[in-house]
Coordinates of C-alpha atoms in Angstrom, one line a residue:
M1 CA 0.0 0.0 0.0
K2 CA 1.7 3.2 -1.2
F3 CA 1.0 6.5 0.5
T4 CA 1.5 10.0 -0.6
Y5 CA 3.8 10.9 2.3
G6 CA 6.5 8.9 4.1
S7 CA 7.8 8.5 7.6
G8 CA 9.4 11.6 9.2
Q9 CA 7.8 14.2 7.0
R10 CA 6.1 17.3 8.5
V11 CA 3.1 18.2 6.4
L12 CA 1.5 20.3 9.3
D13 CA 3.3 22.4 11.9
S14 CA 4.0 20.6 15.1
Y15 CA 3.2 17.1 13.7
T16 CA 5.5 14.4 12.3
L17 CA 4.2 11.5 10.3
K18 CA 5.3 8.1 11.3
R19 CA 3.4 5.8 9.0
G20 CA 0.4 5.4 6.8
I21 CA -2.5 3.4 8.4
G22 CA -5.4 3.5 5.9
Q23 CA -6.7 4.5 2.5
G24 CA -10.0 4.9 1.0
G25 CA -12.3 7.1 -1.1
F26 CA -11.9 9.9 1.4
G27 CA -8.2 10.0 1.1
E28 CA -5.5 8.7 3.4
V29 CA -4.9 8.4 7.1
F30 CA -1.5 8.7 8.9
Y31 CA -0.2 7.9 12.4
A32 CA 1.5 11.1 13.6
I33 CA 3.2 12.4 16.7
S34 CA 3.0 16.0 17.9
D35 CA 6.1 17.9 19.1
G36 CA 4.8 17.5 22.6
G37 CA 4.6 13.7 22.2
K38 CA 0.8 13.5 21.7
E39 CA -0.4 10.6 19.4
A40 CA -2.8 11.6 16.7
A41 CA -4.3 10.4 13.3
L42 CA -4.1 12.8 10.4
K43 CA -6.5 12.3 7.7
L44 CA -5.8 13.9 4.3
L45 CA -9.1 14.7 2.6
R46 CA -9.3 13.8 -1.1
G47 CA -12.8 13.8 -2.8
N48 CA -15.0 15.4 -5.3
N49 CA -17.2 17.1 -2.9
L50 CA -14.6 18.6 -0.6
D51 CA -16.6 21.6 0.4
V52 CA -19.5 19.4 1.6
E53 CA -16.9 17.2 3.5
L54 CA -15.3 20.1 5.2
R55 CA -18.7 21.5 6.4
G56 CA -19.6 18.1 7.7
M57 CA -16.3 17.9 9.6
A58 CA -16.8 21.4 11.0
Q59 CA -20.2 20.4 12.3
C60 CA -18.5 17.6 14.3
L61 CA -15.5 19.2 15.7
N62 CA -17.1 20.1 19.0
L63 CA -19.0 16.9 19.6
K64 CA -17.9 15.1 22.8
H65 CA -19.0 11.5 23.6
A66 CA -17.0 8.6 25.2
N67 CA -17.7 6.3 22.2
L68 CA -17.1 8.8 19.4
L69 CA -13.6 9.2 17.9
T70 CA -12.6 12.7 18.8
L71 CA -11.9 15.3 16.0
Y72 CA -9.4 17.9 17.2
D73 CA -9.0 20.4 14.3
I74 CA -9.0 21.0 10.5
R75 CA -5.8 22.2 9.0
T76 CA -4.5 23.2 5.6
D77 CA -0.9 22.5 4.5
A78 CA 1.4 24.5 2.3
H79 CA 0.0 22.7 -0.9
G80 CA -3.6 23.8 0.0
D81 CA -4.5 20.2 1.0
H82 CA -7.0 19.8 3.8
W83 CA -6.2 17.6 6.9
V84 CA -8.3 16.5 9.8
V85 CA -6.5 16.1 13.1
M86 CA -8.2 13.4 15.3
E87 CA -7.8 11.0 18.1
Y88 CA -5.5 7.9 17.3
I89 CA -7.2 4.6 18.2
N90 CA -4.7 1.9 19.2
G91 CA -7.1 -0.8 18.6
E92 CA -8.7 -2.7 15.8
P93 CA -11.9 -2.4 13.7
L94 CA -14.9 -4.5 14.5
N95 CA -14.8 -6.2 11.2
D96 CA -11.4 -7.8 11.9
I97 CA -12.8 -9.2 15.2
L98 CA -15.9 -10.5 13.5
N99 CA -13.7 -12.2 10.9
R100 CA -12.2 -14.2 13.8
H101 CA -15.7 -15.2 15.1
P102 CA -17.6 -16.7 12.1
Q103 CA -20.3 -18.0 14.5
G104 CA -20.8 -14.6 16.1
L105 CA -19.6 -12.9 19.3
P106 CA -20.6 -14.1 22.8
I107 CA -24.0 -12.7 23.5
E108 CA -22.8 -10.6 26.5
L109 CA -19.9 -9.1 24.5
A110 CA -22.2 -8.3 21.5
Q111 CA -24.8 -6.6 23.9
Q112 CA -21.9 -4.5 25.5
W113 CA -20.3 -3.3 22.3
F114 CA -23.6 -2.7 20.4
S115 CA -25.1 -0.6 23.3
Q116 CA -21.9 1.7 23.2
M117 CA -22.0 2.0 19.4
A118 CA -25.9 2.8 19.6
R119 CA -25.4 5.3 22.2
A120 CA -22.7 7.1 20.2
V121 CA -24.6 7.2 17.0
G122 CA -27.8 8.2 19.0
Y123 CA -25.7 11.2 20.3
L124 CA -25.0 12.2 16.6
H125 CA -28.8 12.0 15.8
D126 CA -29.5 14.3 18.9
H127 CA -27.2 16.8 17.3
G128 CA -29.0 16.4 13.8
I129 CA -26.2 14.4 12.2
V130 CA -26.8 11.1 10.3
H131 CA -23.7 8.8 10.0
R132 CA -24.7 7.3 6.6
D133 CA -21.9 4.7 6.5
L134 CA -22.3 2.8 9.7
K135 CA -20.5 -0.6 9.4
P136 CA -18.0 -2.7 11.4
A137 CA -15.0 -1.3 9.5
N138 CA -15.9 2.2 11.0
I139 CA -16.3 0.9 14.5
F140 CA -13.1 0.5 16.5
V141 CA -12.4 -1.5 19.7
E142 CA -9.7 -0.3 22.1
N143 CA -9.2 -1.9 25.5
G144 CA -12.9 -3.2 25.5
S145 CA -14.3 0.3 24.7
V146 CA -16.0 1.0 21.3
K147 CA -15.3 4.1 19.3
V148 CA -17.3 5.1 16.3
G149 CA -15.4 6.8 13.5
D150 CA -15.8 8.2 10.0
Y151 CA -18.8 10.3 11.2
G152 CA -17.2 13.5 10.1
L153 CA -18.0 12.8 6.5
S154 CA -21.7 12.2 7.4
K155 CA -24.7 14.3 6.4
F156 CA -26.4 17.0 8.5
I157 CA -30.1 16.4 8.5
S158 CA -32.5 17.9 11.0
S159 CA -35.0 15.7 12.7
S160 CA -37.8 16.7 10.5
Q161 CA -35.9 17.2 7.1
H162 CA -35.5 14.8 4.3
T163 CA -32.8 15.0 1.6
A164 CA -32.7 14.6 -2.1
Q165 CA -29.2 13.4 -2.0
T166 CA -28.6 11.4 -5.2
Q167 CA -25.1 10.1 -4.8
S168 CA -24.6 6.7 -3.3
V169 CA -24.1 6.5 0.5
G170 CA -23.2 3.7 2.7
T171 CA -21.9 0.3 2.0
V172 CA -24.1 -2.2 0.2
H173 CA -24.4 -4.8 2.9
Y174 CA -25.6 -2.1 5.3
M175 CA -27.6 0.1 3.1
A176 CA -31.3 0.7 3.9
P177 CA -33.9 0.3 1.1
E178 CA -35.0 4.0 1.1
I179 CA -31.4 5.2 0.2
S180 CA -32.2 4.1 -3.4
T181 CA -34.9 6.9 -3.5
G182 CA -32.6 9.6 -2.1
N183 CA -35.4 10.3 0.6
Y184 CA -33.9 9.3 3.9
N185 CA -33.1 10.4 7.5
K186 CA -31.6 8.9 10.7
Q187 CA -33.6 5.7 10.0
V188 CA -30.8 4.6 7.6
D189 CA -28.5 4.4 10.6
I190 CA -31.1 2.4 12.7
Y191 CA -31.3 -0.1 9.7
A192 CA -27.5 -0.4 9.5
A193 CA -27.3 -0.9 13.3
G194 CA -29.8 -3.8 12.9
I195 CA -27.5 -5.4 10.3
I196 CA -24.5 -5.0 12.6
L197 CA -26.4 -6.4 15.6
Y198 CA -27.4 -9.4 13.4
E199 CA -23.7 -9.8 12.3
M200 CA -22.4 -9.6 15.8
L201 CA -24.8 -12.3 17.0
T202 CA -24.6 -14.7 14.0
G203 CA -21.2 -13.9 12.3
H204 CA -22.6 -13.0 8.9
V205 CA -24.9 -10.3 7.4
P206 CA -28.6 -11.2 6.7
F207 CA -28.3 -10.2 3.0
D208 CA -25.5 -11.3 0.8
G209 CA -25.0 -12.2 -2.9
E210 CA -22.6 -12.5 -5.7
S211 CA -23.2 -9.0 -7.0
T212 CA -23.9 -5.6 -5.7
G213 CA -27.2 -5.6 -7.6
E214 CA -28.3 -8.9 -6.1
I215 CA -27.6 -7.6 -2.6
L216 CA -29.4 -4.4 -3.2
M217 CA -32.4 -6.3 -4.5
K218 CA -32.6 -8.4 -1.3
H219 CA -32.6 -5.2 0.8
L220 CA -35.5 -4.0 -1.3
T221 CA -37.5 -7.3 -1.6
S222 CA -36.4 -10.1 0.8
P223 CA -37.3 -10.4 4.5
P224 CA -34.3 -11.3 6.7
D225 CA -33.8 -14.8 8.0
L226 CA -34.1 -14.4 11.8
S227 CA -34.1 -18.1 12.6
K228 CA -30.5 -18.1 13.7
L229 CA -30.8 -15.2 16.2
P230 CA -31.4 -15.8 19.9
D231 CA -35.2 -15.5 20.6
H232 CA -35.1 -12.4 22.7
F233 CA -33.2 -10.5 19.8
V234 CA -35.7 -11.5 17.0
P235 CA -38.3 -8.7 17.6
I236 CA -35.5 -6.1 18.0
V237 CA -33.7 -6.9 14.8
A238 CA -37.0 -7.4 12.9
K239 CA -38.2 -4.0 13.8
S240 CA -34.9 -2.3 13.0
L241 CA -34.7 -4.0 9.6
A242 CA -38.4 -3.1 8.6
K243 CA -38.5 -2.1 4.9
N244 CA -40.6 0.9 5.8
P245 CA -38.6 3.4 7.9
A246 CA -41.7 4.4 9.8
H247 CA -41.9 0.9 11.3
R248 CA -38.4 0.9 12.7
F249 CA -37.4 2.2 16.2
G250 CA -37.8 5.9 16.8
G251 CA -34.1 6.3 17.7
L252 CA -31.0 4.3 18.4
N253 CA -31.3 5.2 22.1
E254 CA -34.6 3.4 22.2
M255 CA -33.0 0.4 20.4
A256 CA -30.0 0.5 22.9
H257 CA -32.7 0.3 25.8
E258 CA -34.2 -2.9 24.3
V259 CA -30.7 -4.6 24.1
E260 CA -29.7 -3.4 27.6
A261 CA -33.0 -4.7 28.9
I262 CA -32.1 -8.2 27.6
A263 CA -28.8 -7.9 29.3
A264 CA -30.5 -7.1 32.5
G265 CA -32.7 -10.1 32.1
Q266 CA -35.8 -7.9 31.6
P267 CA -36.6 -8.0 27.9
R268 CA -39.1 -5.3 27.0
V269 CA -40.3 -7.1 23.9
E270 CA -41.9 -10.5 24.0
P271 CA -39.6 -13.2 22.4
A272 CA -40.9 -14.7 19.2
V273 CA -43.0 -17.8 19.4
P274 CA -40.7 -20.8 18.2
R275 CA -41.4 -21.4 14.5
E276 CA -41.7 -25.2 14.7
A277 CA -43.4 -25.4 18.1
S278 CA -46.5 -27.6 18.3
V279 CA -49.6 -26.5 19.9
G280 CA -50.5 -28.4 23.0
P281 CA -51.6 -27.8 26.6
A282 CA -48.1 -26.6 27.6
H283 CA -47.8 -24.3 24.7
A284 CA -51.3 -22.9 24.6
A285 CA -50.4 -20.0 26.9
S286 CA -47.4 -19.0 24.7
T287 CA -49.6 -18.9 21.6
M288 CA -52.0 -16.4 23.2
Q289 CA -49.3 -13.9 24.1
P290 CA -50.0 -10.4 22.7
V291 CA -48.3 -9.4 19.6
S292 CA -45.2 -7.3 20.4
Q293 CA -45.2 -3.5 19.8
A294 CA -42.5 -4.0 17.1
A295 CA -44.9 -5.6 14.8
A296 CA -47.7 -2.9 15.3
P297 CA -48.5 -1.2 12.0
Q298 CA -47.8 2.6 11.9
A299 CA -49.4 5.3 9.8
I300 CA -47.4 6.7 7.0
S301 CA -47.7 10.4 6.3
V302 CA -48.8 11.9 3.0
R303 CA -45.3 13.3 2.6
G304 CA -43.9 9.8 3.2
Q305 CA -46.3 8.2 0.7
L306 CA -45.4 10.9 -2.0
G307 CA -41.7 10.1 -1.4
E308 CA -42.3 6.4 -1.8
L309 CA -44.3 7.0 -4.9
C310 CA -41.6 9.0 -6.5
G311 CA -39.0 6.4 -5.7
S312 CA -41.3 3.7 -7.2
M313 CA -41.8 5.7 -10.4
V314 CA -38.1 6.4 -10.8
L315 CA -37.2 2.7 -10.2
S316 CA -39.8 1.6 -12.7
T317 CA -38.2 3.5 -15.5
L318 CA -34.8 1.7 -14.6
F319 CA -36.3 -1.7 -14.3
A320 CA -38.2 -1.2 -17.7
L321 CA -34.9 -0.2 -19.3
I322 CA -33.1 -3.3 -18.0
A323 CA -36.0 -5.6 -18.9
L324 CA -36.2 -4.4 -22.5
T325 CA -32.5 -4.4 -22.9
I326 CA -32.6 -8.1 -21.9
W327 CA -35.6 -8.7 -24.3
A328 CA -33.7 -7.1 -27.1
A329 CA -30.6 -9.2 -26.6
V330 CA -32.4 -12.5 -26.2
G331 CA -34.9 -11.9 -29.0
S332 CA -32.3 -10.2 -31.4
V333 CA -34.6 -7.2 -31.7
T334 CA -32.8 -4.6 -33.7
N335 CA -35.7 -2.2 -34.4
I336 CA -34.9 0.8 -32.3
S337 CA -38.3 2.4 -32.8
E338 CA -40.1 -0.7 -31.6
L339 CA -38.0 -0.9 -28.5
F340 CA -38.5 2.8 -27.8
N341 CA -42.3 2.5 -28.1
S342 CA -42.3 -0.6 -25.9
Y343 CA -40.2 1.1 -23.2
F344 CA -42.6 4.1 -23.0
L345 CA -45.7 1.9 -23.0
T346 CA -44.2 -0.2 -20.2
V347 CA -43.3 2.9 -18.1
A348 CA -46.8 4.4 -18.8
A349 CA -48.5 1.2 -17.7
C350 CA -46.5 1.0 -14.5
W351 CA -47.2 4.7 -13.7
A352 CA -50.9 4.3 -14.4
V353 CA -51.1 1.6 -11.7
L354 CA -48.6 3.0 -9.2
I355 CA -50.2 6.5 -8.8
P356 CA -53.8 5.5 -7.8
A357 CA -52.6 2.3 -6.0
K358 CA -50.4 4.4 -3.6
F359 CA -53.6 6.2 -2.3
W360 CA -55.8 3.2 -2.4
N361 CA -53.6 1.3 0.1
G362 CA -55.6 0.6 3.2
S363 CA -58.7 2.5 1.8
R364 CA -62.2 0.9 1.4
T365 CA -62.8 2.2 -2.1
D366 CA -65.1 -0.2 -4.0
S367 CA -63.4 -2.7 -6.3
G368 CA -65.7 -1.9 -9.2
M369 CA -64.8 1.9 -8.8
R370 CA -61.1 1.0 -8.8
R371 CA -61.5 -1.2 -12.1
A372 CA -63.3 1.7 -13.7
I373 CA -60.6 4.2 -12.9
L374 CA -58.0 1.9 -14.1
M375 CA -59.9 1.3 -17.2
I376 CA -59.9 5.1 -17.9
L377 CA -56.2 5.1 -17.3
G378 CA -55.8 2.1 -19.6
I379 CA -57.7 4.1 -22.3
A380 CA -55.1 6.9 -21.9
V381 CA -52.3 4.3 -22.3
G382 CA -54.0 3.1 -25.4
L383 CA -54.1 6.6 -26.9
G384 CA -50.4 6.9 -26.1
A385 CA -49.8 3.6 -27.9
Y386 CA -51.8 4.7 -30.9
W387 CA -49.8 8.0 -31.0
L388 CA -46.5 6.2 -30.7
D389 CA -47.4 4.0 -33.6
G390 CA -48.0 7.1 -35.8
G391 CA -51.7 7.4 -35.6
T392 CA -53.2 10.8 -36.5
W393 CA -56.7 12.2 -36.6
N394 CA -58.6 13.4 -39.7
W395 CA -61.4 15.4 -38.1
S396 CA -63.2 16.3 -41.2
S397 CA -64.1 12.7 -42.1
W398 CA -64.0 11.0 -38.6
E399 CA -61.3 8.7 -40.0
V400 CA -58.0 7.7 -38.4
G401 CA -54.8 7.5 -40.4
G402 CA -51.7 5.9 -39.1
V403 CA -50.0 2.6 -38.6
E404 CA -51.0 0.7 -41.7
P405 CA -51.7 3.1 -44.6
A406 CA -51.5 0.1 -47.1
R407 CA -54.8 -1.2 -45.4
N408 CA -57.6 1.3 -45.1
A409 CA -56.2 3.7 -42.6
G410 CA -59.6 4.8 -41.4
T411 CA -60.6 1.4 -40.3
F412 CA -59.1 -1.7 -38.6
Y413 CA -59.8 -5.4 -39.3
L414 CA -61.8 -7.6 -36.9
F415 CA -61.4 -11.3 -37.7
G416 CA -60.2 -10.2 -41.2
R417 CA -63.4 -8.3 -41.9
K418 CA -63.6 -4.6 -42.6
T419 CA -65.8 -3.1 -39.7
G420 CA -65.6 0.7 -40.3
I421 CA -64.6 1.3 -36.6
P422 CA -61.9 3.9 -36.3
L423 CA -58.5 2.3 -35.7
V424 CA -58.0 4.2 -32.4
A425 CA -60.9 2.3 -30.9
G426 CA -58.8 -0.9 -31.1
Y427 CA -56.1 0.7 -29.1
V428 CA -58.2 2.2 -26.4
S429 CA -60.4 -1.0 -26.1
Y430 CA -57.3 -3.2 -25.8
F431 CA -55.6 -1.4 -23.1
G432 CA -58.8 -0.3 -21.4
L433 CA -60.0 -3.8 -21.1
A434 CA -56.6 -5.2 -20.1
F435 CA -56.6 -2.7 -17.1
F436 CA -60.2 -3.5 -16.2
A437 CA -59.7 -7.3 -16.2
L438 CA -57.1 -7.5 -13.4
R439 CA -56.9 -6.0 -9.9
W440 CA -53.7 -4.3 -10.7
W441 CA -53.7 -2.3 -7.5
K442 CA -53.1 -5.5 -5.5
L443 CA -49.6 -5.7 -7.1
A444 CA -48.6 -2.4 -5.4
D445 CA -50.4 -3.1 -2.1
R446 CA -48.0 -2.7 0.9
N447 CA -49.7 -5.6 2.7
R448 CA -49.8 -8.1 -0.2
S449 CA -49.0 -11.7 0.9
H450 CA -45.8 -12.0 -1.2
R451 CA -43.1 -9.5 -2.1
F452 CA -43.0 -10.9 -5.6
S453 CA -45.2 -13.5 -7.3
F454 CA -45.3 -14.9 -10.9
A455 CA -49.1 -15.5 -10.7
P456 CA -50.0 -11.9 -11.6
I457 CA -47.5 -11.9 -14.5
L458 CA -49.1 -15.1 -15.9
A459 CA -52.6 -13.6 -15.5
A460 CA -51.5 -10.4 -17.3
G461 CA -50.1 -12.4 -20.0
F462 CA -53.2 -14.5 -20.4
W463 CA -55.5 -11.5 -20.7
A464 CA -53.1 -9.7 -23.0
F465 CA -53.1 -12.6 -25.5
V466 CA -56.8 -13.3 -25.1
L467 CA -57.6 -9.6 -25.9
L468 CA -55.5 -9.8 -29.1
V469 CA -58.0 -12.3 -30.5
V470 CA -60.8 -9.7 -29.9
W471 CA -58.7 -6.8 -31.2
P472 CA -56.3 -8.2 -33.8
L473 CA -54.7 -4.8 -34.8
P474 CA -51.6 -4.8 -37.1
Q475 CA -49.3 -3.4 -34.5
M476 CA -50.9 -5.0 -31.4
P477 CA -48.4 -8.0 -30.9
R478 CA -46.4 -5.4 -29.1
G479 CA -49.3 -4.8 -26.7
P480 CA -48.7 -8.0 -24.4
L481 CA -45.0 -7.2 -23.7
P482 CA -45.6 -3.9 -21.8
L483 CA -48.4 -5.4 -19.8
I484 CA -46.5 -8.5 -18.8
L485 CA -43.4 -6.5 -17.8
A486 CA -45.5 -4.0 -15.9
A487 CA -47.0 -6.8 -13.8
G488 CA -43.5 -7.8 -12.7
I489 CA -41.9 -4.3 -12.4
I490 CA -44.9 -2.9 -10.2
Q491 CA -44.3 -5.6 -7.6
L492 CA -40.5 -5.1 -7.5
V493 CA -40.7 -1.3 -7.1
S494 CA -43.6 -1.1 -4.6
P495 CA -42.9 -1.1 -0.8
W496 CA -43.9 -4.2 1.0
E497 CA -44.2 -5.1 4.6
Q498 CA -43.7 -8.7 5.7
P499 CA -47.1 -10.0 7.1
G500 CA -46.9 -10.5 10.7
P501 CA -47.7 -13.8 12.4
P502 CA -51.5 -14.7 12.4
A503 CA -53.5 -13.3 15.3
A504 CA -53.4 -15.9 18.2
K505 CA -56.5 -17.9 18.7
R506 CA -57.9 -19.1 21.9
I507 CA -57.7 -22.8 22.2
R508 CA -60.4 -24.7 24.0
L509 CA -59.1 -27.9 25.4
R510 CA -61.4 -30.8 25.9
Y511 CA -60.7 -33.6 28.2
A512 CA -62.2 -37.0 28.1

């Protein structure tokens, strides 16, 4: 590992560099000694957003907590480079310790270290600062005491403010789902803390994969496997890893309280019912325990719903692009115009479902009314499809020109017979009926039974091809593809909460 400066150099007044101790996207870290003999770590800042980083550091200079790495000063050298002078930790990062414990740390040690870490990050939150990159590599253990580092490059966010931050933050294994939308707050640290607690207790992270994309998709769609956790920790980790930020702990101090209560032998949250337990006289009492507060649903504000909707709409454009790129590669499709039209139809179909479904979630709107609204939106999509295929209106003769001028442009053919019905009627009828036939809003329901299912995709494909028999328009073979893709994409981009355990039922025992 090659560093910019070597041992013995004095880049800052009163400090002599001894050796380099770390490198990363932020720059380089050196171990140094002051002229008075004080050990210190000097961080050379290197990054594209240097002004933002310096402001973040300045906000943290006067923070004092026993479990936070102390920042002493920000200095500039003769070359104009910026340095952060901070406390030197003569210990090792938590990730090195976890690598030596593949089965997890002893429970007592995990509780002690997690509590210190949570209290430190909770102190940051109390001062309006979100760490954003909480992970074992940024947590140091020195003589049994935990120190949280790298918080100086965090983001200042007040308790009621969201951010439109677009650049990637955090490390993929510890990244909360909402970071993908750019709309997040201190809840991302609570999610990362849940991952770290899981890793401390089991020796591995709950979501892993062969690629970054696979891991991110698991954060978005997969529930964590909590079966390897000690029972008392299951509700704590489950609540901290909720996909919806509103369902997590209100703060890290609250989460630390729960962990400390377990250490004191007084868990505040009821342990989970064993998954394989049979129901019998001895088990009947445990099955009637009240559901813990961790599983209680919480209302989502209108602002939160709008943030989720915007995130889902943006993600749908990305997934549509990926799906059609794969389709073009597999099917050897070279007609760019056809791919372009299919892409916009797919996105339009997704948005036509996502927008109303977001505000139907949990409401009692009649199913027939929802189908009628979706049919109207489907008609709008059909008009868009007709326009994309080159359709135009001739108002003087009430005829439609467009996609197949070789055939009579003012009509379309039903079962090979000229009907005299304007061509546009075929488009609006096809998409209108396709949107009416299925309960599309169920695909975006937060409380749907499964995060992703192939059954709606098959149903969408069935109706898409059946309607082709009724409306066999020249360009309509492209119709089924956007509908089938939309049925899958809507599920992937819509928030989902894992259904809780079924409500306990009273068991009446009969004795002979």
